[in-house]
Structure formats: C-alpha cells, structure tokens
C-alpha cells in the first residue's frame, strides 16, 4: 500500500515516516521498506533522521520515482507496457532517426539536413544524430514531469 505525506518543511515529514518505518519493521522485520526520494541528499537526510528517531533504521530502499514506477509496472504488466529510462529512450530515438534517414523518409528532412550539415563522414553524421537523440530524450523526460499535456 502506498501512503503519501507531504509538507513544505522536510522536518515535519520525519515523524510520520519514522512511525511508518517502525510499524513496518515490527510487523515484518526482514521485508524491505521503500521510501521514494527526489535525490540522494534527501535520502541521506531521511536515513539520518529516521535512524536518530528509531535508533536503527534497517532494510530501507530509496528509489527515485521513475525507478519505483518502472519496477511496479514491470511487476504488474504482462510486458505490454515498457517504461524507458533516459538512456534507453536515447537509443530508441537514435535508431528510429537513423533508420528513417537511411530509408530516405521525407518526414525527417530537417533532421537529415542537421545531421548532414556538420560533415560528410557517416560516423560524424551518426554522432550528430546521437547527440540530437540525447537532447530529445532529456526534453521528453522533462516534459513528462513539468508539461504532461505535451
């Protein structure tokens, strides 16, 4: 079960979190307890505060939201849904652009012109496509968080 606690003051989140960790560890001491965090600094803060409050805070997992959602979907789905990490999305975009470019697709004429503008060498053109795929994958990741309507 997922419980959501929120506050604009991180200190206020420690008490309900420590209580939840304590209840979980008393009920099932060997089962891991997942706490979704936005970054490693918050992870360290939570580890220190929860352990200071409880004495011991063991078997805690600190996945980022995307990783947690990916693991949850992987467990629940029958492989009809895939959540791509940024690196995987970069490779998919690169391969799609490269295949479409090599196939002479007119719909990506601007991308082809961009790749061809730097150098006549194929390796340089593929490097430009890969760099473009990296930029696009980061934009898609950012848009998924900050602009879901896009």
Tab-separated table of C-alpha atoms in Angstrom:
chain	number	residue	atom	x	y	z
A	1	UNK	CA	0.000	0.000	0.000
A	2	UNK	CA	1.205	3.496	-0.771
A	3	UNK	CA	0.922	6.290	1.792
A	4	UNK	CA	1.531	9.891	0.833
A	5	UNK	CA	2.735	12.500	3.313
A	6	UNK	CA	3.625	15.978	2.135
A	7	UNK	CA	4.790	19.218	3.648
A	8	UNK	CA	6.803	22.251	2.672
A	9	UNK	CA	9.039	21.545	5.688
A	10	UNK	CA	11.070	18.361	5.465
A	11	UNK	CA	11.403	18.078	9.247
A	12	UNK	CA	7.634	17.612	9.562
A	13	UNK	CA	7.809	14.526	7.347
A	14	UNK	CA	10.272	12.700	9.570
A	15	UNK	CA	7.811	11.817	12.361
A	16	UNK	CA	5.109	10.120	10.219
A	17	UNK	CA	7.802	8.436	8.139
A	18	UNK	CA	9.624	7.121	11.212
A	19	UNK	CA	6.325	5.829	12.606
A	20	UNK	CA	5.576	4.027	9.341
A	21	UNK	CA	9.081	2.514	9.250
A	22	UNK	CA	8.756	1.422	12.877
A	23	UNK	CA	5.357	-0.247	12.287
A	24	UNK	CA	6.652	-1.977	9.176
A	25	UNK	CA	9.830	-3.232	10.849
A	26	UNK	CA	7.912	-4.584	13.839
A	27	UNK	CA	5.424	-6.353	11.590
A	28	UNK	CA	7.869	-7.738	9.001
A	29	UNK	CA	11.470	-7.014	10.063
A	30	UNK	CA	13.125	-8.683	7.062
A	31	UNK	CA	10.977	-7.114	4.349
A	32	UNK	CA	12.406	-4.000	2.675
A	33	UNK	CA	10.639	-0.670	3.107
A	34	UNK	CA	10.619	1.681	0.101
A	35	UNK	CA	10.801	5.440	0.511
A	36	UNK	CA	10.608	7.362	-2.749
A	37	UNK	CA	13.002	10.304	-2.809
A	38	UNK	CA	13.796	13.035	-5.346
A	39	UNK	CA	17.585	12.933	-4.842
A	40	UNK	CA	20.411	11.387	-2.836
A	41	UNK	CA	20.702	14.347	-0.451
A	42	UNK	CA	17.130	13.769	0.743
A	43	UNK	CA	17.902	10.055	1.058
A	44	UNK	CA	20.816	10.764	3.400
A	45	UNK	CA	18.761	13.262	5.399
A	46	UNK	CA	15.958	10.728	5.865
A	47	UNK	CA	18.342	7.911	6.808
A	48	UNK	CA	19.966	10.045	9.484
A	49	UNK	CA	16.735	11.464	10.917
A	50	UNK	CA	14.821	8.182	10.934
A	51	UNK	CA	17.702	6.268	12.496
A	52	UNK	CA	18.152	9.015	15.100
A	53	UNK	CA	14.463	8.784	15.958
A	54	UNK	CA	14.205	4.971	15.977
A	55	UNK	CA	17.721	4.016	16.995
A	56	UNK	CA	18.042	1.697	13.984
A	57	UNK	CA	16.577	2.003	10.524
A	58	UNK	CA	17.498	-1.051	8.507
A	59	UNK	CA	16.447	-2.556	5.186
A	60	UNK	CA	15.289	0.722	3.694
A	61	UNK	CA	15.179	1.204	-0.076
A	62	UNK	CA	15.344	4.679	-1.601
A	63	UNK	CA	14.309	4.514	-5.255
A	64	UNK	CA	13.670	7.596	-7.328
A	65	UNK	CA	10.074	7.957	-8.515
A	66	UNK	CA	10.777	6.794	-12.082
A	67	UNK	CA	12.601	3.697	-10.899
A	68	UNK	CA	9.838	2.846	-8.429
A	69	UNK	CA	7.148	3.261	-11.090
A	70	UNK	CA	9.143	1.198	-13.549
A	71	UNK	CA	9.573	-1.650	-11.053
A	72	UNK	CA	5.877	-1.500	-10.157
A	73	UNK	CA	4.781	-1.586	-13.798
A	74	UNK	CA	7.242	-4.390	-14.565
A	75	UNK	CA	5.788	-6.482	-11.748
A	76	UNK	CA	2.189	-5.748	-12.724
A	77	UNK	CA	2.298	-5.868	-16.518
A	78	UNK	CA	2.500	-8.704	-18.956
A	79	UNK	CA	5.258	-6.927	-20.908
A	80	UNK	CA	2.758	-4.952	-22.982
A	81	UNK	CA	3.937	-1.754	-21.287
A	82	UNK	CA	7.528	-0.597	-21.005
A	83	UNK	CA	8.885	2.385	-19.125
A	84	UNK	CA	12.081	3.608	-20.734
A	85	UNK	CA	14.887	5.204	-18.815
A	86	UNK	CA	16.540	8.227	-20.393
A	87	UNK	CA	19.418	6.199	-21.849
A	88	UNK	CA	17.075	3.618	-23.346
A	89	UNK	CA	14.885	6.314	-24.843
A	90	UNK	CA	18.003	7.938	-26.328
A	91	UNK	CA	18.909	4.683	-28.103
A	92	UNK	CA	15.343	4.181	-29.383
A	93	UNK	CA	15.186	7.733	-30.747
A	94	UNK	CA	18.626	7.420	-32.323
A	95	UNK	CA	17.782	4.124	-34.024
A	96	UNK	CA	14.447	5.478	-35.289
A	97	UNK	CA	16.045	8.622	-36.708
A	98	UNK	CA	18.890	6.638	-38.259
A	99	UNK	CA	16.531	4.099	-39.844
A	100	UNK	CA	14.219	6.803	-41.187
A	101	UNK	CA	17.178	8.808	-42.509
A	102	UNK	CA	18.715	5.753	-44.182
A	103	UNK	CA	15.290	4.891	-45.624
A	104	UNK	CA	15.031	8.312	-47.246
A	105	UNK	CA	11.971	9.409	-45.265
A	106	UNK	CA	10.893	12.902	-46.307
A	107	UNK	CA	9.189	13.479	-42.951
A	108	UNK	CA	12.542	13.935	-41.229
A	109	UNK	CA	14.176	16.168	-43.842
A	110	UNK	CA	15.115	18.743	-41.175
A	111	UNK	CA	16.817	16.066	-39.082
A	112	UNK	CA	18.650	14.734	-42.123
A	113	UNK	CA	19.807	18.248	-43.019
A	114	UNK	CA	21.001	18.766	-39.431
A	115	UNK	CA	22.966	15.501	-39.434
A	116	UNK	CA	24.488	16.207	-42.866
A	117	UNK	CA	25.428	19.824	-42.076
A	118	UNK	CA	28.425	19.055	-39.907
A	119	UNK	CA	30.458	16.649	-42.013
A	120	UNK	CA	30.236	14.258	-44.939
A	121	UNK	CA	31.582	11.359	-42.863
A	122	UNK	CA	28.902	8.873	-41.820
A	123	UNK	CA	30.387	8.495	-38.332
A	124	UNK	CA	30.137	12.262	-37.763
A	125	UNK	CA	26.556	12.311	-39.036
A	126	UNK	CA	25.601	9.453	-36.706
A	127	UNK	CA	27.281	11.240	-33.815
A	128	UNK	CA	25.135	14.323	-34.516
A	129	UNK	CA	22.030	12.114	-34.614
A	130	UNK	CA	23.029	10.527	-31.316
A	131	UNK	CA	23.579	13.937	-29.718
A	132	UNK	CA	20.196	15.067	-31.016
A	133	UNK	CA	18.594	11.902	-29.608
A	134	UNK	CA	20.211	12.657	-26.230
A	135	UNK	CA	18.782	16.188	-26.232
A	136	UNK	CA	15.342	14.951	-27.269
A	137	UNK	CA	15.271	12.222	-24.618
A	138	UNK	CA	16.064	14.782	-21.917
A	139	UNK	CA	13.347	17.096	-23.242
A	140	UNK	CA	10.831	14.241	-23.236
A	141	UNK	CA	11.811	13.380	-19.658
A	142	UNK	CA	11.454	16.990	-18.541
A	143	UNK	CA	8.150	17.416	-20.368
A	144	UNK	CA	6.774	14.262	-18.747
A	145	UNK	CA	7.338	15.893	-15.358
A	146	UNK	CA	6.705	19.574	-15.965
A	147	UNK	CA	4.388	19.582	-19.000
A	148	UNK	CA	2.314	16.389	-19.045
A	149	UNK	CA	-0.138	17.855	-21.556
A	150	UNK	CA	2.657	17.849	-24.149
